[in-house]
mmCIF file of C-alpha atoms in Angstrom:
data_model
loop_
_atom_site.group_PDB
_atom_site.id
_atom_site.type_symbol
_atom_site.label_atom_id
_atom_site.label_comp_id
_atom_site.label_asym_id
_atom_site.label_seq_id
_atom_site.Cartn_x
_atom_site.Cartn_y
_atom_site.Cartn_z
ATOM 1 C CA MET D 1 68.723 -61.998 -2.873
ATOM 2 C CA ALA D 2 67.503 -65.252 -1.887
ATOM 3 C CA ARG D 3 70.815 -66.654 -2.211
ATOM 4 C CA GLY D 4 73.908 -64.368 -1.267
ATOM 5 C CA PHE D 5 76.857 -63.176 -3.339
ATOM 6 C CA PHE D 6 80.395 -64.593 -2.743
ATOM 7 C CA ILE D 7 83.239 -62.264 -3.775
ATOM 8 C CA SER D 8 87.082 -63.307 -3.142
ATOM 9 C CA PHE D 9 89.777 -60.914 -3.309
ATOM 10 C CA GLU D 10 93.240 -62.339 -4.875
ATOM 11 C CA GLY D 11 96.700 -61.141 -5.541
ATOM 12 C CA GLY D 12 100.476 -60.948 -4.446
ATOM 13 C CA GLU D 13 101.639 -59.296 -1.479
ATOM 14 C CA GLY D 14 101.158 -55.400 -1.151
ATOM 15 C CA ALA D 15 98.580 -55.106 -3.844
ATOM 16 C CA GLY D 16 96.125 -53.400 -1.545
ATOM 17 C CA LYS D 17 93.376 -56.155 -1.113
ATOM 18 C CA SER D 18 92.783 -55.101 2.546
ATOM 19 C CA THR D 19 92.320 -51.520 1.733
ATOM 20 C CA GLN D 20 90.004 -52.067 -1.025
ATOM 21 C CA ILE D 21 87.841 -54.845 0.935
ATOM 22 C CA ALA D 22 87.397 -51.939 3.672
ATOM 23 C CA ARG D 23 86.337 -49.379 1.120
ATOM 24 C CA LEU D 24 83.943 -51.608 -0.935
ATOM 25 C CA ALA D 25 82.141 -52.991 2.566
ATOM 26 C CA ALA D 26 81.537 -49.351 3.443
ATOM 27 C CA LYS D 27 79.653 -48.574 0.057
ATOM 28 C CA LEU D 28 77.795 -52.018 0.308
ATOM 29 C CA ARG D 29 76.534 -51.555 3.887
ATOM 30 C CA ALA D 30 75.716 -47.876 2.822
ATOM 31 C CA LYS D 31 73.171 -49.377 0.161
ATOM 32 C CA GLY D 32 71.801 -51.538 2.629
ATOM 33 C CA TYR D 33 73.271 -54.971 1.839
ATOM 34 C CA ASP D 34 73.844 -57.470 4.614
ATOM 35 C CA LEU D 35 77.587 -58.166 4.622
ATOM 36 C CA VAL D 36 80.338 -60.643 6.109
ATOM 37 C CA VAL D 37 83.799 -59.438 5.677
ATOM 38 C CA THR D 38 86.395 -62.337 6.340
ATOM 39 C CA ARG D 39 89.777 -63.595 5.235
ATOM 40 C CA GLU D 40 92.105 -66.523 4.801
ATOM 41 C CA PRO D 41 93.984 -68.154 6.202
ATOM 42 C CA GLY D 42 91.474 -67.814 9.190
ATOM 43 C CA GLY D 43 88.188 -66.287 9.280
ATOM 44 C CA SER D 44 86.547 -68.916 11.861
ATOM 45 C CA PRO D 45 87.838 -70.062 15.142
ATOM 46 C CA GLY D 46 89.535 -73.192 13.922
ATOM 47 C CA ALA D 47 90.882 -71.813 11.113
ATOM 48 C CA GLU D 48 92.462 -68.731 12.736
ATOM 49 C CA ALA D 49 94.218 -71.429 14.913
ATOM 50 C CA VAL D 50 95.737 -72.747 11.725
ATOM 51 C CA ARG D 51 96.559 -69.174 10.601
ATOM 52 C CA HIS D 52 99.346 -68.730 13.056
ATOM 53 C CA VAL D 53 100.950 -72.014 12.275
ATOM 54 C CA ILE D 54 100.978 -71.338 8.809
ATOM 55 C CA LEU D 55 102.284 -67.702 8.515
ATOM 56 C CA SER D 56 104.628 -68.026 11.302
ATOM 57 C CA GLY D 57 106.543 -70.600 9.130
ATOM 58 C CA ALA D 58 106.204 -73.202 11.680
ATOM 59 C CA ALA D 59 104.582 -75.809 9.151
ATOM 60 C CA GLU D 60 107.355 -74.875 6.457
ATOM 61 C CA PRO D 61 110.113 -77.474 7.415
ATOM 62 C CA PHE D 62 107.360 -80.074 6.674
ATOM 63 C CA GLY D 63 107.042 -79.290 3.133
ATOM 64 C CA PRO D 64 104.647 -77.635 0.705
ATOM 65 C CA GLU D 65 102.205 -80.651 0.878
ATOM 66 C CA MET D 66 101.777 -80.293 4.614
ATOM 67 C CA GLU D 67 101.177 -76.436 4.250
ATOM 68 C CA ALA D 68 98.690 -77.415 1.431
ATOM 69 C CA VAL D 69 96.885 -79.702 3.753
ATOM 70 C CA LEU D 70 96.717 -77.132 6.584
ATOM 71 C CA PHE D 71 95.250 -74.442 4.263
ATOM 72 C CA ALA D 72 92.734 -77.092 3.134
ATOM 73 C CA ALA D 73 91.742 -77.892 6.793
ATOM 74 C CA ALA D 74 91.349 -74.356 7.573
ATOM 75 C CA ARG D 75 89.355 -73.559 4.456
ATOM 76 C CA SER D 76 87.174 -76.344 5.162
ATOM 77 C CA ASP D 77 86.172 -75.064 8.708
ATOM 78 C CA HIS D 78 85.963 -71.319 7.308
ATOM 79 C CA VAL D 79 83.438 -72.518 4.705
ATOM 80 C CA GLU D 80 81.509 -74.601 7.078
ATOM 81 C CA GLN D 81 81.203 -72.199 9.883
ATOM 82 C CA LEU D 82 81.139 -69.163 8.187
ATOM 83 C CA ILE D 83 80.994 -68.531 4.535
ATOM 84 C CA ALA D 84 78.116 -71.179 3.558
ATOM 85 C CA PRO D 85 75.775 -70.255 6.294
ATOM 86 C CA ALA D 86 76.234 -66.393 5.258
ATOM 87 C CA ILE D 87 75.503 -67.216 1.622
ATOM 88 C CA ALA D 88 72.498 -69.269 2.397
ATOM 89 C CA ARG D 89 70.983 -66.367 4.360
ATOM 90 C CA GLY D 90 71.510 -64.010 1.591
ATOM 91 C CA SER D 91 74.528 -62.103 2.841
ATOM 92 C CA ILE D 92 77.232 -60.740 0.506
ATOM 93 C CA VAL D 93 80.691 -62.318 1.717
ATOM 94 C CA LEU D 94 84.029 -60.444 0.876
ATOM 95 C CA CYS D 95 86.969 -62.840 1.503
ATOM 96 C CA ASP D 96 90.372 -61.849 1.347
ATOM 97 C CA ARG D 97 91.923 -64.953 -0.444
ATOM 98 C CA PHE D 98 90.390 -67.912 -1.132
ATOM 99 C CA LEU D 99 91.018 -71.194 -3.293
ATOM 100 C CA ASP D 100 92.793 -69.218 -5.917
ATOM 101 C CA SER D 101 95.549 -68.278 -3.348
ATOM 102 C CA SER D 102 96.085 -72.198 -2.790
ATOM 103 C CA ARG D 103 96.158 -73.010 -6.451
ATOM 104 C CA VAL D 104 98.879 -70.102 -6.758
ATOM 105 C CA TYR D 105 100.991 -70.548 -3.798
ATOM 106 C CA GLN D 106 100.997 -74.324 -3.248
ATOM 107 C CA GLY D 107 99.942 -75.022 -6.642
ATOM 108 C CA GLY D 108 101.400 -73.247 -9.641
ATOM 109 C CA ALA D 109 104.157 -71.534 -7.897
ATOM 110 C CA GLY D 110 104.494 -74.229 -5.325
ATOM 111 C CA ASP D 111 105.053 -77.123 -7.878
ATOM 112 C CA LEU D 112 102.586 -79.505 -6.229
ATOM 113 C CA ASP D 113 101.013 -82.106 -8.175
ATOM 114 C CA PRO D 114 97.789 -80.884 -9.820
ATOM 115 C CA GLY D 115 95.670 -83.766 -8.994
ATOM 116 C CA PHE D 116 96.586 -83.532 -5.339
ATOM 117 C CA MET D 117 95.559 -79.794 -5.147
ATOM 118 C CA THR D 118 92.426 -80.556 -6.859
ATOM 119 C CA ALA D 119 91.227 -83.221 -4.445
ATOM 120 C CA LEU D 120 92.189 -81.037 -1.603
ATOM 121 C CA GLU D 121 90.124 -78.444 -3.115
ATOM 122 C CA ARG D 122 87.341 -80.232 -3.801
ATOM 123 C CA VAL D 123 87.021 -81.468 -0.133
ATOM 124 C CA ALA D 124 87.808 -77.954 1.406
ATOM 125 C CA VAL D 125 85.274 -75.927 -0.529
ATOM 126 C CA ASN D 126 82.551 -78.518 -0.628
ATOM 127 C CA GLY D 127 81.061 -76.888 -3.817
ATOM 128 C CA THR D 128 81.407 -73.309 -2.473
ATOM 129 C CA ILE D 129 82.914 -71.315 -5.095
ATOM 130 C CA PRO D 130 83.182 -67.531 -5.474
ATOM 131 C CA ASP D 131 80.575 -65.930 -7.684
ATOM 132 C CA MET D 132 83.160 -63.334 -8.427
ATOM 133 C CA THR D 133 86.837 -62.949 -7.881
ATOM 134 C CA LEU D 134 88.685 -59.819 -8.183
ATOM 135 C CA ILE D 135 92.475 -60.239 -8.923
ATOM 136 C CA PHE D 136 94.623 -57.351 -7.940
ATOM 137 C CA ASP D 137 97.650 -57.311 -10.150
ATOM 138 C CA ILE D 138 100.744 -55.435 -9.423
ATOM 139 C CA ASP D 139 104.547 -55.713 -10.242
ATOM 140 C CA PRO D 140 105.922 -57.981 -7.283
ATOM 141 C CA ALA D 141 108.660 -55.415 -6.819
ATOM 142 C CA GLU D 142 106.413 -52.638 -6.153
ATOM 143 C CA GLY D 143 104.064 -54.901 -4.158
ATOM 144 C CA LEU D 144 107.074 -56.137 -1.778
ATOM 145 C CA LYS D 145 108.009 -52.305 -1.347
ATOM 146 C CA ARG D 146 104.440 -51.505 -0.219
ATOM 147 C CA ALA D 147 104.353 -54.562 1.945
ATOM 148 C CA ASN D 148 107.553 -53.712 3.641
ATOM 149 C CA ALA D 149 106.369 -50.067 4.148
ATOM 150 C CA ARG D 150 103.296 -51.336 5.918
ATOM 151 C CA ARG D 151 104.904 -54.117 7.939
ATOM 152 C CA GLY D 152 107.690 -51.472 9.467
ATOM 153 C CA ASP D 153 109.803 -53.511 12.062
ATOM 154 C CA GLU D 154 107.629 -56.548 12.159
ATOM 155 C CA THR D 155 109.262 -59.654 10.680
ATOM 156 C CA PRO D 156 107.989 -60.850 7.140
ATOM 157 C CA ASP D 157 105.660 -63.692 7.372
ATOM 158 C CA ARG D 158 105.948 -67.186 5.771
ATOM 159 C CA PHE D 159 105.245 -65.850 2.108
ATOM 160 C CA GLU D 160 106.349 -62.267 2.123
ATOM 161 C CA LYS D 161 110.038 -63.303 2.952
ATOM 162 C CA GLU D 162 110.514 -65.317 -0.341
ATOM 163 C CA THR D 163 112.414 -64.080 -3.625
ATOM 164 C CA LEU D 164 111.256 -61.861 -6.372
ATOM 165 C CA ALA D 165 111.386 -64.605 -8.686
ATOM 166 C CA VAL D 166 108.978 -66.614 -6.649
ATOM 167 C CA HIS D 167 106.724 -63.726 -6.317
ATOM 168 C CA GLN D 168 106.654 -63.209 -10.256
ATOM 169 C CA ARG D 169 105.708 -66.791 -10.546
ATOM 170 C CA ARG D 170 102.695 -66.181 -8.488
ATOM 171 C CA ARG D 171 101.766 -63.053 -10.335
ATOM 172 C CA GLU D 172 101.764 -65.164 -13.548
ATOM 173 C CA ALA D 173 99.996 -68.013 -12.193
ATOM 174 C CA PHE D 174 96.947 -65.505 -10.874
ATOM 175 C CA LEU D 175 96.841 -64.018 -14.322
ATOM 176 C CA ALA D 176 96.821 -67.639 -15.762
ATOM 177 C CA ILE D 177 93.530 -68.229 -13.721
ATOM 178 C CA ALA D 178 92.001 -65.074 -14.926
ATOM 179 C CA ARG D 179 92.414 -65.991 -18.276
ATOM 180 C CA SER D 180 91.153 -69.459 -17.896
ATOM 181 C CA GLU D 181 88.074 -68.473 -16.119
ATOM 182 C CA PRO D 182 87.133 -64.942 -17.403
ATOM 183 C CA GLU D 183 83.176 -65.649 -16.310
ATOM 184 C CA ARG D 184 84.466 -65.416 -12.621
ATOM 185 C CA CYS D 185 87.637 -63.492 -12.319
ATOM 186 C CA VAL D 186 88.351 -59.619 -13.071
ATOM 187 C CA VAL D 187 91.788 -58.408 -13.079
ATOM 188 C CA ILE D 188 92.091 -54.976 -11.435
ATOM 189 C CA ASP D 189 95.325 -52.789 -11.995
ATOM 190 C CA ALA D 190 96.397 -52.334 -8.464
ATOM 191 C CA SER D 191 99.282 -50.106 -9.501
ATOM 192 C CA ALA D 192 96.896 -47.370 -9.684
ATOM 193 C CA SER D 193 96.070 -44.672 -6.952
ATOM 194 C CA PRO D 194 93.797 -46.235 -4.150
ATOM 195 C CA ASP D 195 90.890 -44.004 -5.340
ATOM 196 C CA ASP D 196 91.301 -45.397 -8.957
ATOM 197 C CA VAL D 197 91.478 -49.001 -7.743
ATOM 198 C CA GLU D 198 88.341 -48.276 -5.638
ATOM 199 C CA ASP D 199 86.692 -46.951 -8.865
ATOM 200 C CA ALA D 200 87.313 -50.097 -10.603
ATOM 201 C CA VAL D 201 86.284 -52.369 -7.938
ATOM 202 C CA THR D 202 83.178 -50.443 -7.593
ATOM 203 C CA ALA D 203 82.239 -50.643 -10.953
ATOM 204 C CA ALA D 204 82.829 -54.216 -11.289
ATOM 205 C CA VAL D 205 81.127 -55.330 -8.048
ATOM 206 C CA PHE D 206 78.219 -53.380 -8.790
ATOM 207 C CA ALA D 207 77.790 -54.187 -12.307
ATOM 208 C CA ALA D 208 77.833 -57.939 -11.219
ATOM 209 C CA LEU D 209 75.286 -57.566 -8.532
ATOM 210 C CA GLU D 210 72.865 -55.843 -11.067
ATOM 211 C CA ALA D 211 73.382 -58.475 -13.561
ATOM 212 C CA ARG D 212 72.415 -61.021 -10.748
ATOM 213 C CA ALA D 213 69.473 -59.006 -9.629
ATOM 214 C CA ALA D 214 68.361 -58.899 -13.521
ATOM 215 C CA ARG D 215 68.740 -62.687 -13.736
ATOM 216 C CA GLU D 216 66.612 -63.501 -10.672
ATOM 217 C CA ILE D 217 63.719 -61.127 -12.000
ATOM 218 C CA VAL D 218 63.877 -62.894 -15.311
ATOM 219 C CA GLU D 219 64.190 -66.521 -13.707
ATOM 220 C CA GLY D 220 60.971 -65.478 -11.599
#
């Protein structure tokens, strides 16, 4: 591919995104694709420094606007230092969370002004939008149960610790994004077994890559 392919993975806590990213990455590498696997918040040195501030809850007392600004700053560094260069050289980029998490966590479920969020997003991504977004959908109660089991004795992070009602609002916000952008978003039933989820992810991603390759042939 002359230009790479950018896939973001979204969803609530405990939806299994990390597991499925690792499985998909192994399949793509086996097919010979050049691959970059990354995450948000984080993914570049500057963004990783901001990640600790956000997830530790250190920014929470300053309000959701400050958290949104920090996310945007981290995303801007991530895009400019890692994601955009990888796409430009033809790599497939798999990113655990991207702009839709900000839309949901600080926007739809965080009650921040849509105009404020749109302005932050425009600056942060600088035109870099995922070609495909997989939204892992799971009942928040089950997702939190999984997250708690995975975390063990570790302290819940800034977002895991919030109420079930807040997590439900986030689920609804993710599904609303999927309905509004069906050409980009694919909803994955994350309540299924890991193998069944893997099959759904594999089918969706390889179909998208094949369609992309076919378009490139037609376009010359």
